[in-house]
C-alpha cells in the first residue's frame, strides 16, 4: 500500500516542480512581441514557450522546404532558419538542464540570462525572416506596377502614333486637297473680277 502513496506523492511533486521551473524561466513576453497570431514567428515562439521544441523545429523545416512564389526566397532565409533551429536547440538545452536546482544562484541566474538571450535572438531572427518575406513581396508588387505602367505608356504611345499617322496620311492630305481646291476657286473668282 505504501508504493501507490509514493507514486501519488511523486506525481504531486512533479507539477510543483514544473511550476517552479516555469517560474524560473518565465519570460513575461508581451503578446504583441510574438507577432500576428497566424504568422510563423507567433507559432514558433509560442511553441518554444510551451516547450514544444520538436514541433517548432518541424514547422521551421517545413517552412524552409515549402515552395515559395519568390524564386530567391529560400536562398535568402536558409541561414536564418538554420540559425533559428540552433537557437531552439540551445533553448531546449538550457530549459532541460539536469540538476538546475543544485547549481549556485549565480549559475542559475547565468543560465536564466542565457535562456532569455537565446529567446530574444530567436525572436529577432524570426523578425528578419518576416522582413525578408515582406521585402520580396514588395519587390514583386513593385515589378508588377512597373509592368502595368510600361504597358499603359506603350498603349498611350501607340494611340498617339495612330492619331498622328491618321492626321498626316488622312487629314493632312485631305486638307491639302481642300486648300488647293479652295485656292484655285478663289484665284478663278479674282481672275474673273479683274477680267482675265
Short mmCIF file of N, CA and C in Angstrom, two decimals:
data_model
loop_
_atom_site.label_atom_id
_atom_site.label_comp_id
_atom_site.label_asym_id
_atom_site.label_seq_id
_atom_site.Cartn_x
_atom_site.Cartn_y
_atom_site.Cartn_z
N UNK A 1 0.80 -1.20 0.00
CA UNK A 1 0.00 0.00 0.00
C UNK A 1 0.84 1.27 0.00
N UNK A 2 2.03 1.19 0.49
CA UNK A 2 2.86 2.40 0.54
C UNK A 2 3.40 2.79 -0.82
N UNK A 3 3.52 1.85 -1.76
CA UNK A 3 4.04 2.16 -3.08
C UNK A 3 3.12 3.12 -3.83
N UNK A 4 1.77 2.91 -3.88
CA UNK A 4 0.92 3.90 -4.55
C UNK A 4 0.99 5.26 -3.88
N UNK A 5 1.16 5.26 -2.59
CA UNK A 5 1.26 6.54 -1.89
C UNK A 5 2.51 7.28 -2.33
N UNK A 6 3.60 6.56 -2.55
CA UNK A 6 4.83 7.19 -3.03
C UNK A 6 4.64 7.73 -4.45
N UNK A 7 3.93 6.95 -5.30
CA UNK A 7 3.67 7.42 -6.65
C UNK A 7 2.83 8.68 -6.65
N UNK A 8 1.80 8.73 -5.77
CA UNK A 8 0.96 9.91 -5.67
C UNK A 8 1.77 11.12 -5.21
N UNK A 9 2.66 10.89 -4.26
CA UNK A 9 3.50 11.99 -3.77
C UNK A 9 4.44 12.47 -4.87
N UNK A 10 4.97 11.53 -5.65
CA UNK A 10 5.88 11.90 -6.75
C UNK A 10 5.11 12.65 -7.84
N UNK A 11 3.87 12.20 -8.14
CA UNK A 11 3.05 12.88 -9.14
C UNK A 11 2.65 14.27 -8.67
N UNK A 12 2.38 14.42 -7.38
CA UNK A 12 2.02 15.72 -6.84
C UNK A 12 3.22 16.66 -6.85
N UNK A 13 4.41 16.13 -6.63
CA UNK A 13 5.61 16.95 -6.62
C UNK A 13 6.01 17.34 -8.04
N UNK A 14 5.68 16.49 -9.03
CA UNK A 14 6.05 16.75 -10.41
C UNK A 14 5.43 18.05 -10.96
N UNK A 15 4.10 18.29 -10.80
CA UNK A 15 3.56 19.58 -11.26
C UNK A 15 4.13 20.77 -10.50
N UNK A 16 4.42 20.57 -9.22
CA UNK A 16 5.01 21.66 -8.45
C UNK A 16 6.40 21.99 -8.98
N UNK A 17 7.14 20.93 -9.35
CA UNK A 17 8.46 21.14 -9.91
C UNK A 17 8.36 21.84 -11.26
N UNK A 18 7.37 21.45 -12.08
CA UNK A 18 7.15 22.10 -13.39
C UNK A 18 6.84 23.58 -13.21
N UNK A 19 5.96 23.90 -12.22
CA UNK A 19 5.61 25.30 -11.97
C UNK A 19 6.84 26.09 -11.53
N UNK A 20 7.68 25.46 -10.70
CA UNK A 20 8.88 26.14 -10.22
C UNK A 20 9.84 26.40 -11.37
N UNK A 21 10.01 25.40 -12.26
CA UNK A 21 10.88 25.60 -13.42
C UNK A 21 10.27 26.62 -14.37
N UNK A 22 8.94 26.59 -14.51
CA UNK A 22 8.27 27.56 -15.37
C UNK A 22 8.47 28.97 -14.85
N UNK A 23 8.39 29.14 -13.55
CA UNK A 23 8.63 30.46 -12.95
C UNK A 23 10.10 30.85 -13.10
N UNK A 24 10.98 29.84 -13.05
CA UNK A 24 12.41 30.11 -13.17
C UNK A 24 12.73 30.67 -14.55
N UNK A 25 12.09 30.13 -15.59
CA UNK A 25 12.34 30.57 -16.95
C UNK A 25 11.24 31.48 -17.49
N UNK A 26 10.47 32.08 -16.63
CA UNK A 26 9.37 32.94 -17.07
C UNK A 26 9.94 34.14 -17.83
N UNK A 27 9.38 34.37 -19.03
CA UNK A 27 9.89 35.43 -19.89
C UNK A 27 9.11 36.73 -19.76
N UNK A 28 7.87 36.67 -19.28
CA UNK A 28 7.00 37.85 -19.24
C UNK A 28 6.97 38.53 -20.62
N UNK A 29 6.67 37.74 -21.63
CA UNK A 29 6.66 38.24 -23.00
C UNK A 29 5.33 38.90 -23.29
N UNK A 30 5.40 40.08 -23.90
CA UNK A 30 4.20 40.77 -24.35
C UNK A 30 3.69 40.06 -25.60
N UNK A 31 2.39 39.81 -25.67
CA UNK A 31 1.82 39.09 -26.81
C UNK A 31 2.06 39.83 -28.13
N UNK A 32 2.17 41.14 -28.09
CA UNK A 32 2.41 41.89 -29.32
C UNK A 32 3.82 41.64 -29.87
N UNK A 33 4.75 41.22 -29.02
CA UNK A 33 6.10 40.90 -29.47
C UNK A 33 6.16 39.58 -30.22
N UNK A 34 5.11 38.78 -30.10
CA UNK A 34 5.10 37.48 -30.76
C UNK A 34 4.65 37.57 -32.21
N UNK A 35 4.11 38.69 -32.62
CA UNK A 35 3.66 38.86 -33.99
C UNK A 35 2.18 38.56 -34.13
N UNK A 36 1.72 38.53 -35.39
CA UNK A 36 0.32 38.21 -35.67
C UNK A 36 0.05 36.76 -35.31
N UNK A 37 -1.16 36.46 -34.85
CA UNK A 37 -1.46 35.08 -34.43
C UNK A 37 -1.33 34.03 -35.53
N UNK A 38 -1.38 34.39 -36.78
CA UNK A 38 -1.27 33.39 -37.84
C UNK A 38 0.12 33.37 -38.49
N UNK A 39 1.08 34.07 -37.89
CA UNK A 39 2.40 34.19 -38.50
C UNK A 39 3.33 33.07 -38.03
N UNK A 40 4.41 32.90 -38.77
CA UNK A 40 5.43 31.92 -38.41
C UNK A 40 6.06 32.27 -37.07
N UNK A 41 6.37 33.54 -36.88
CA UNK A 41 7.01 33.97 -35.63
C UNK A 41 6.15 33.64 -34.43
N UNK A 42 4.86 33.92 -34.52
CA UNK A 42 3.95 33.65 -33.41
C UNK A 42 3.91 32.15 -33.09
N UNK A 43 3.79 31.33 -34.13
CA UNK A 43 3.71 29.89 -33.91
C UNK A 43 4.99 29.35 -33.27
N UNK A 44 6.13 29.74 -33.80
CA UNK A 44 7.40 29.22 -33.30
C UNK A 44 7.63 29.67 -31.85
N UNK A 45 7.43 30.95 -31.59
CA UNK A 45 7.70 31.47 -30.24
C UNK A 45 6.74 30.88 -29.20
N UNK A 46 5.48 30.71 -29.55
CA UNK A 46 4.55 30.11 -28.58
C UNK A 46 4.87 28.65 -28.34
N UNK A 47 5.29 27.93 -29.39
CA UNK A 47 5.67 26.54 -29.17
C UNK A 47 6.93 26.44 -28.32
N UNK A 48 7.87 27.36 -28.49
CA UNK A 48 9.07 27.35 -27.66
C UNK A 48 8.71 27.67 -26.22
N UNK A 49 7.83 28.64 -26.01
CA UNK A 49 7.41 28.98 -24.65
C UNK A 49 6.64 27.83 -24.00
N UNK A 50 5.91 27.06 -24.81
CA UNK A 50 5.16 25.90 -24.30
C UNK A 50 6.02 24.64 -24.23
N UNK A 51 7.31 24.78 -24.53
CA UNK A 51 8.28 23.68 -24.51
C UNK A 51 7.94 22.59 -25.53
N UNK A 52 7.39 22.97 -26.66
CA UNK A 52 7.13 22.04 -27.76
C UNK A 52 8.18 22.29 -28.84
N UNK A 53 9.41 21.98 -28.49
CA UNK A 53 10.56 22.30 -29.33
C UNK A 53 10.54 21.51 -30.65
N UNK A 54 10.20 20.24 -30.57
CA UNK A 54 10.19 19.41 -31.79
C UNK A 54 9.18 19.94 -32.80
N UNK A 55 8.03 20.39 -32.31
CA UNK A 55 7.01 20.94 -33.19
C UNK A 55 7.50 22.24 -33.84
N UNK A 56 8.20 23.07 -33.07
CA UNK A 56 8.74 24.33 -33.59
C UNK A 56 9.80 24.05 -34.67
N UNK A 57 10.68 23.09 -34.41
CA UNK A 57 11.73 22.75 -35.38
C UNK A 57 11.11 22.16 -36.65
N UNK A 58 10.12 21.31 -36.47
CA UNK A 58 9.43 20.72 -37.62
C UNK A 58 8.75 21.80 -38.46
N UNK A 59 8.13 22.77 -37.81
CA UNK A 59 7.47 23.87 -38.53
C UNK A 59 8.50 24.70 -39.30
N UNK A 60 9.65 24.96 -38.71
CA UNK A 60 10.69 25.72 -39.42
C UNK A 60 11.21 24.96 -40.63
N UNK A 61 11.42 23.66 -40.48
CA UNK A 61 11.90 22.86 -41.61
C UNK A 61 10.85 22.80 -42.71
N UNK A 62 9.59 22.65 -42.34
CA UNK A 62 8.51 22.64 -43.34
C UNK A 62 8.43 23.99 -44.06
N UNK A 63 8.60 25.07 -43.31
CA UNK A 63 8.57 26.41 -43.90
C UNK A 63 9.69 26.57 -44.92
N UNK A 64 10.86 26.04 -44.60
CA UNK A 64 12.01 26.17 -45.49
C UNK A 64 11.84 25.31 -46.74
N UNK A 65 11.25 24.14 -46.60
CA UNK A 65 11.09 23.22 -47.74
C UNK A 65 9.88 23.56 -48.60
N UNK A 66 8.95 24.32 -48.06
CA UNK A 66 7.74 24.67 -48.82
C UNK A 66 8.13 25.53 -50.02
N UNK A 67 7.59 25.19 -51.21
CA UNK A 67 7.91 26.02 -52.38
C UNK A 67 7.38 27.44 -52.19
N UNK A 68 8.18 28.39 -52.63
CA UNK A 68 7.82 29.80 -52.47
C UNK A 68 7.48 30.41 -53.82
N UNK A 69 6.65 31.42 -53.79
CA UNK A 69 6.30 32.12 -55.03
C UNK A 69 7.40 33.08 -55.46
N UNK A 70 8.40 33.27 -54.61
CA UNK A 70 9.52 34.14 -54.94
C UNK A 70 10.75 33.27 -55.19
N UNK A 71 11.41 33.41 -56.32
CA UNK A 71 12.47 32.47 -56.70
C UNK A 71 13.67 32.44 -55.77
N UNK A 72 14.08 33.55 -55.21
CA UNK A 72 15.29 33.56 -54.38
C UNK A 72 14.97 33.62 -52.88
N UNK A 73 13.75 33.29 -52.50
CA UNK A 73 13.36 33.37 -51.09
C UNK A 73 14.13 32.36 -50.25
N UNK A 74 14.19 31.11 -50.69
CA UNK A 74 14.84 30.08 -49.89
C UNK A 74 16.32 30.35 -49.70
N UNK A 75 16.98 30.86 -50.71
CA UNK A 75 18.40 31.16 -50.56
C UNK A 75 18.64 32.30 -49.58
N UNK A 76 17.68 33.19 -49.47
CA UNK A 76 17.84 34.33 -48.55
C UNK A 76 17.55 33.96 -47.10
N UNK A 77 16.66 33.00 -46.85
CA UNK A 77 16.25 32.71 -45.48
C UNK A 77 16.83 31.41 -44.92
N UNK A 78 17.53 30.63 -45.72
CA UNK A 78 18.04 29.34 -45.24
C UNK A 78 18.94 29.50 -44.03
N UNK A 79 19.85 30.43 -44.07
CA UNK A 79 20.76 30.60 -42.92
C UNK A 79 20.03 31.08 -41.68
N UNK A 80 18.99 31.91 -41.86
CA UNK A 80 18.23 32.38 -40.70
C UNK A 80 17.41 31.24 -40.09
N UNK A 81 16.83 30.41 -40.93
CA UNK A 81 16.04 29.28 -40.43
C UNK A 81 16.95 28.29 -39.70
N UNK A 82 18.12 28.00 -40.29
CA UNK A 82 19.06 27.09 -39.64
C UNK A 82 19.54 27.65 -38.30
N UNK A 83 19.78 28.95 -38.27
CA UNK A 83 20.19 29.58 -37.01
C UNK A 83 19.05 29.51 -35.98
N UNK A 84 17.82 29.68 -36.43
CA UNK A 84 16.67 29.59 -35.53
C UNK A 84 16.56 28.18 -34.94
N UNK A 85 16.81 27.18 -35.76
CA UNK A 85 16.77 25.80 -35.26
C UNK A 85 17.86 25.59 -34.22
N UNK A 86 19.05 26.12 -34.48
CA UNK A 86 20.13 26.02 -33.49
C UNK A 86 19.76 26.73 -32.19
N UNK A 87 19.12 27.88 -32.30
CA UNK A 87 18.69 28.61 -31.10
C UNK A 87 17.64 27.81 -30.31
N UNK A 88 16.74 27.15 -31.02
CA UNK A 88 15.72 26.34 -30.33
C UNK A 88 16.39 25.18 -29.59
N UNK A 89 17.38 24.56 -30.21
CA UNK A 89 18.13 23.50 -29.52
C UNK A 89 18.84 24.05 -28.28
N UNK A 90 19.41 25.25 -28.40
CA UNK A 90 20.09 25.87 -27.25
C UNK A 90 19.09 26.19 -26.14
N UNK A 91 17.92 26.69 -26.51
CA UNK A 91 16.89 26.99 -25.50
C UNK A 91 16.44 25.71 -24.82
N UNK A 92 16.27 24.66 -25.61
CA UNK A 92 15.86 23.36 -25.05
C UNK A 92 16.91 22.85 -24.06
N UNK A 93 18.18 23.00 -24.42
CA UNK A 93 19.25 22.56 -23.52
C UNK A 93 19.26 23.36 -22.22
N UNK A 94 19.01 24.65 -22.32
CA UNK A 94 19.00 25.49 -21.11
C UNK A 94 17.81 25.15 -20.21
N UNK A 95 16.64 24.93 -20.83
CA UNK A 95 15.44 24.66 -20.03
C UNK A 95 15.44 23.27 -19.43
N UNK A 96 16.06 22.32 -20.10
CA UNK A 96 16.05 20.95 -19.58
C UNK A 96 17.40 20.59 -18.97
N UNK A 97 18.09 21.58 -18.45
CA UNK A 97 19.39 21.35 -17.82
C UNK A 97 19.20 20.49 -16.58
N UNK A 98 19.89 19.35 -16.51
CA UNK A 98 19.71 18.47 -15.35
C UNK A 98 20.35 19.08 -14.10
N UNK A 99 19.64 18.97 -13.00
CA UNK A 99 20.16 19.44 -11.72
C UNK A 99 20.27 20.94 -11.62
N UNK A 100 19.32 21.63 -12.19
CA UNK A 100 19.37 23.10 -12.17
C UNK A 100 19.24 23.64 -10.74
N UNK A 101 18.49 22.91 -9.90
CA UNK A 101 18.30 23.37 -8.52
C UNK A 101 19.56 23.19 -7.68
N UNK A 102 20.46 22.31 -8.12
CA UNK A 102 21.69 22.09 -7.35
C UNK A 102 22.78 23.12 -7.69
N UNK A 103 22.53 23.94 -8.70
CA UNK A 103 23.50 24.97 -9.08
C UNK A 103 23.44 26.15 -8.11
N UNK A 104 24.51 26.91 -8.08
CA UNK A 104 24.52 28.10 -7.24
C UNK A 104 23.58 29.15 -7.85
N UNK A 105 23.21 30.11 -7.03
CA UNK A 105 22.30 31.16 -7.51
C UNK A 105 22.90 31.92 -8.71
N UNK A 106 24.20 32.17 -8.66
CA UNK A 106 24.85 32.89 -9.75
C UNK A 106 24.79 32.08 -11.05
N UNK A 107 25.03 30.78 -10.96
CA UNK A 107 24.97 29.92 -12.15
C UNK A 107 23.53 29.82 -12.66
N UNK A 108 22.57 29.74 -11.73
CA UNK A 108 21.17 29.71 -12.14
C UNK A 108 20.79 31.00 -12.86
N UNK A 109 21.25 32.13 -12.32
CA UNK A 109 20.97 33.42 -12.95
C UNK A 109 21.63 33.50 -14.33
N UNK A 110 22.85 33.00 -14.43
CA UNK A 110 23.55 33.00 -15.71
C UNK A 110 22.81 32.13 -16.73
N UNK A 111 22.31 30.98 -16.29
CA UNK A 111 21.55 30.09 -17.15
C UNK A 111 20.25 30.76 -17.59
N UNK A 112 19.58 31.45 -16.67
CA UNK A 112 18.34 32.16 -16.97
C UNK A 112 18.60 33.28 -17.98
N UNK A 113 19.68 34.03 -17.81
CA UNK A 113 20.02 35.11 -18.73
C UNK A 113 20.36 34.57 -20.12
N UNK A 114 21.07 33.45 -20.18
CA UNK A 114 21.39 32.84 -21.47
C UNK A 114 20.11 32.39 -22.17
N UNK A 115 19.18 31.83 -21.41
CA UNK A 115 17.89 31.41 -21.97
C UNK A 115 17.17 32.62 -22.55
N UNK A 116 17.09 33.70 -21.80
CA UNK A 116 16.41 34.90 -22.27
C UNK A 116 17.12 35.49 -23.48
N UNK A 117 18.44 35.46 -23.49
CA UNK A 117 19.21 35.98 -24.62
C UNK A 117 18.93 35.16 -25.88
N UNK A 118 18.91 33.85 -25.74
CA UNK A 118 18.61 32.98 -26.90
C UNK A 118 17.18 33.22 -27.38
N UNK A 119 16.25 33.39 -26.46
CA UNK A 119 14.86 33.61 -26.86
C UNK A 119 14.72 34.94 -27.60
N UNK A 120 15.36 36.00 -27.09
CA UNK A 120 15.29 37.29 -27.77
C UNK A 120 15.96 37.23 -29.15
N UNK A 121 17.06 36.49 -29.24
CA UNK A 121 17.73 36.35 -30.53
C UNK A 121 16.85 35.57 -31.51
N UNK A 122 16.18 34.53 -31.01
CA UNK A 122 15.24 33.77 -31.85
C UNK A 122 14.13 34.69 -32.35
N UNK A 123 13.62 35.51 -31.46
CA UNK A 123 12.58 36.47 -31.83
C UNK A 123 13.09 37.42 -32.91
N UNK A 124 14.30 37.91 -32.77
CA UNK A 124 14.90 38.83 -33.73
C UNK A 124 15.11 38.16 -35.09
N UNK A 125 15.62 36.93 -35.08
CA UNK A 125 15.89 36.22 -36.33
C UNK A 125 14.58 35.94 -37.08
N UNK A 126 13.53 35.60 -36.34
CA UNK A 126 12.24 35.35 -36.99
C UNK A 126 11.66 36.65 -37.55
N UNK A 127 11.94 37.77 -36.90
CA UNK A 127 11.52 39.07 -37.46
C UNK A 127 12.26 39.34 -38.76
N UNK A 128 13.53 38.96 -38.83
CA UNK A 128 14.31 39.14 -40.06
C UNK A 128 13.71 38.30 -41.18
N UNK A 129 13.31 37.06 -40.87
CA UNK A 129 12.69 36.19 -41.89
C UNK A 129 11.41 36.84 -42.40
N UNK A 130 10.60 37.38 -41.49
CA UNK A 130 9.37 38.06 -41.90
C UNK A 130 9.68 39.29 -42.74
N UNK A 131 10.76 40.01 -42.38
CA UNK A 131 11.13 41.20 -43.14
C UNK A 131 11.59 40.82 -44.55
N UNK A 132 12.37 39.75 -44.67
CA UNK A 132 12.81 39.29 -45.99
C UNK A 132 11.60 38.91 -46.83
N UNK A 133 10.66 38.22 -46.22
CA UNK A 133 9.45 37.82 -46.94
C UNK A 133 8.65 39.06 -47.38
N UNK A 134 8.54 40.03 -46.49
CA UNK A 134 7.83 41.27 -46.81
C UNK A 134 8.53 42.06 -47.90
N UNK A 135 9.87 42.12 -47.83
CA UNK A 135 10.64 42.85 -48.85
C UNK A 135 10.47 42.21 -50.23
N UNK A 136 10.49 40.88 -50.27
CA UNK A 136 10.29 40.20 -51.55
C UNK A 136 8.88 40.43 -52.08
N UNK A 137 7.91 40.47 -51.19
CA UNK A 137 6.52 40.74 -51.61
C UNK A 137 6.42 42.15 -52.18
N UNK A 138 7.08 43.11 -51.53
CA UNK A 138 7.06 44.50 -52.01
C UNK A 138 7.77 44.61 -53.36
N UNK A 139 8.91 43.92 -53.52
CA UNK A 139 9.60 43.93 -54.81
C UNK A 139 8.71 43.34 -55.90
N UNK A 140 7.98 42.29 -55.56
CA UNK A 140 7.09 41.67 -56.54
C UNK A 140 5.98 42.64 -56.94
N UNK A 141 5.42 43.32 -55.95
CA UNK A 141 4.36 44.30 -56.25
C UNK A 141 4.92 45.45 -57.08
N UNK A 142 6.11 45.91 -56.73
CA UNK A 142 6.72 47.00 -57.49
C UNK A 142 6.97 46.59 -58.93
N UNK A 143 7.48 45.39 -59.13
CA UNK A 143 7.73 44.95 -60.51
C UNK A 143 6.43 44.83 -61.28
N UNK A 144 5.37 44.41 -60.61
CA UNK A 144 4.06 44.35 -61.26
C UNK A 144 3.59 45.75 -61.63
N UNK A 145 3.79 46.69 -60.74
CA UNK A 145 3.42 48.09 -61.03
C UNK A 145 4.22 48.62 -62.21
N UNK A 146 5.53 48.29 -62.25
CA UNK A 146 6.35 48.74 -63.38
C UNK A 146 5.85 48.16 -64.69
N UNK A 147 5.47 46.89 -64.69
CA UNK A 147 4.96 46.26 -65.91
C UNK A 147 3.65 46.92 -66.34
N UNK A 148 2.76 47.17 -65.39
CA UNK A 148 1.48 47.81 -65.72
C UNK A 148 1.70 49.22 -66.25
N UNK A 149 2.60 49.98 -65.60
CA UNK A 149 2.89 51.33 -66.09
C UNK A 149 3.51 51.29 -67.49
N UNK A 150 4.43 50.37 -67.71
CA UNK A 150 5.06 50.27 -69.04
C UNK A 150 4.02 49.91 -70.09
N UNK A 151 3.11 49.00 -69.77
CA UNK A 151 2.05 48.64 -70.72
C UNK A 151 1.14 49.84 -70.99
N UNK A 152 0.84 50.62 -69.94
CA UNK A 152 -0.02 51.80 -70.12
C UNK A 152 0.66 52.84 -71.00
N UNK A 153 1.95 53.11 -70.73
CA UNK A 153 2.68 54.09 -71.55
C UNK A 153 2.82 53.61 -72.99
N UNK A 154 3.05 52.32 -73.17
CA UNK A 154 3.15 51.78 -74.53
C UNK A 154 1.82 51.92 -75.26
N UNK A 155 0.72 51.65 -74.57
CA UNK A 155 -0.60 51.81 -75.19
C UNK A 155 -0.86 53.27 -75.55
N UNK A 156 -0.51 54.17 -74.63
CA UNK A 156 -0.67 55.60 -74.90
C UNK A 156 0.17 56.04 -76.09
N UNK A 157 1.41 55.55 -76.17
CA UNK A 157 2.29 55.91 -77.29
C UNK A 157 1.72 55.38 -78.61
N UNK A 158 1.16 54.17 -78.59
CA UNK A 158 0.57 53.62 -79.82
C UNK A 158 -0.65 54.43 -80.25
N UNK A 159 -1.47 54.85 -79.29
CA UNK A 159 -2.65 55.66 -79.61
C UNK A 159 -2.23 57.01 -80.19
N UNK A 160 -1.24 57.67 -79.56
CA UNK A 160 -0.75 58.96 -80.07
C UNK A 160 -0.17 58.78 -81.47
N UNK A 161 0.61 57.72 -81.68
CA UNK A 161 1.18 57.46 -83.00
C UNK A 161 0.08 57.21 -84.04
N UNK A 162 -0.96 56.49 -83.66
CA UNK A 162 -2.07 56.23 -84.60
C UNK A 162 -2.76 57.53 -84.97
N UNK A 163 -3.02 58.41 -84.00
CA UNK A 163 -3.63 59.70 -84.31
C UNK A 163 -2.73 60.53 -85.22
N UNK A 164 -1.44 60.55 -84.94
CA UNK A 164 -0.50 61.33 -85.74
C UNK A 164 -0.46 60.80 -87.18
N UNK A 165 -0.39 59.47 -87.33
CA UNK A 165 -0.38 58.89 -88.67
C UNK A 165 -1.70 59.16 -89.40
N UNK A 166 -2.79 59.12 -88.67
CA UNK A 166 -4.08 59.41 -89.27
C UNK A 166 -4.14 60.86 -89.74
N UNK A 167 -3.61 61.75 -88.93
CA UNK A 167 -3.61 63.16 -89.30
C UNK A 167 -2.69 63.39 -90.50
N UNK A 168 -1.49 62.83 -90.47
CA UNK A 168 -0.52 63.04 -91.55
C UNK A 168 -1.00 62.40 -92.84
N UNK A 169 -1.44 61.15 -92.78
CA UNK A 169 -1.81 60.43 -94.01
C UNK A 169 -3.25 60.71 -94.44
N UNK A 170 -4.11 61.00 -93.54
CA UNK A 170 -5.51 61.19 -93.90
C UNK A 170 -5.91 62.65 -93.93
N UNK A 171 -5.95 63.27 -92.80
CA UNK A 171 -6.44 64.63 -92.65
C UNK A 171 -5.51 65.63 -93.35
N UNK A 172 -4.21 65.43 -93.29
CA UNK A 172 -3.28 66.38 -93.92
C UNK A 172 -3.43 66.37 -95.43
N UNK A 173 -3.52 65.16 -96.00
CA UNK A 173 -3.69 65.09 -97.47
C UNK A 173 -5.04 65.67 -97.88
N UNK A 174 -6.06 65.36 -97.11
CA UNK A 174 -7.38 65.92 -97.41
C UNK A 174 -7.34 67.43 -97.27
N UNK A 175 -6.69 67.93 -96.25
CA UNK A 175 -6.60 69.38 -96.03
C UNK A 175 -5.87 70.05 -97.18
N UNK A 176 -4.80 69.43 -97.70
CA UNK A 176 -4.06 70.00 -98.83
C UNK A 176 -4.95 70.05 -100.06
N UNK A 177 -5.69 68.97 -100.31
CA UNK A 177 -6.59 68.94 -101.48
C UNK A 177 -7.66 70.01 -101.35
N UNK A 178 -8.28 70.11 -100.17
CA UNK A 178 -9.33 71.11 -99.94
C UNK A 178 -8.75 72.51 -100.06
N UNK A 179 -7.59 72.75 -99.48
CA UNK A 179 -6.96 74.07 -99.55
C UNK A 179 -6.60 74.42 -100.99
N UNK A 180 -6.03 73.45 -101.69
CA UNK A 180 -5.66 73.69 -103.09
C UNK A 180 -6.90 73.99 -103.94
N UNK A 181 -7.97 73.23 -103.72
CA UNK A 181 -9.21 73.47 -104.46
C UNK A 181 -9.79 74.84 -104.11
N UNK A 182 -9.80 75.17 -102.84
CA UNK A 182 -10.30 76.47 -102.39
C UNK A 182 -9.47 77.61 -102.95
N UNK A 183 -8.15 77.45 -102.98
CA UNK A 183 -7.27 78.48 -103.51
C UNK A 183 -7.50 78.64 -105.02
N UNK A 184 -7.71 77.50 -105.71
CA UNK A 184 -7.98 77.56 -107.15
C UNK A 184 -9.28 78.29 -107.45
N UNK A 185 -10.33 78.00 -106.67
CA UNK A 185 -11.62 78.68 -106.86
C UNK A 185 -11.49 80.16 -106.57
N UNK A 186 -10.77 80.50 -105.52
CA UNK A 186 -10.56 81.90 -105.15
C UNK A 186 -9.77 82.62 -106.27
N UNK A 187 -8.78 81.96 -106.82
CA UNK A 187 -7.98 82.55 -107.91
C UNK A 187 -8.84 82.75 -109.16
N UNK A 188 -9.72 81.80 -109.43
CA UNK A 188 -10.62 81.94 -110.60
C UNK A 188 -11.59 83.10 -110.39
N UNK A 189 -12.13 83.24 -109.19
CA UNK A 189 -13.07 84.33 -108.91
C UNK A 189 -12.34 85.66 -109.03
N UNK A 190 -11.15 85.77 -108.52
CA UNK A 190 -10.37 87.01 -108.61
C UNK A 190 -10.01 87.31 -110.08
N UNK A 191 -9.68 86.27 -110.80
CA UNK A 191 -9.32 86.48 -112.23
C UNK A 191 -10.54 86.95 -113.03
N UNK A 192 -11.70 86.42 -112.72
CA UNK A 192 -12.92 86.87 -113.42
C UNK A 192 -13.25 88.32 -113.05
N UNK A 193 -13.02 88.68 -111.82
CA UNK A 193 -13.32 90.04 -111.37
C UNK A 193 -12.35 91.04 -112.02
N UNK A 194 -11.16 90.65 -112.21
CA UNK A 194 -10.18 91.53 -112.82
C UNK A 194 -10.40 91.53 -114.34
N UNK A 195 -10.82 90.50 -114.88
CA UNK A 195 -11.09 90.44 -116.31
C UNK A 195 -10.12 89.59 -117.08
N UNK A 196 -9.53 88.69 -116.55
CA UNK A 196 -8.63 87.82 -117.32
C UNK A 196 -9.37 86.79 -117.98
#
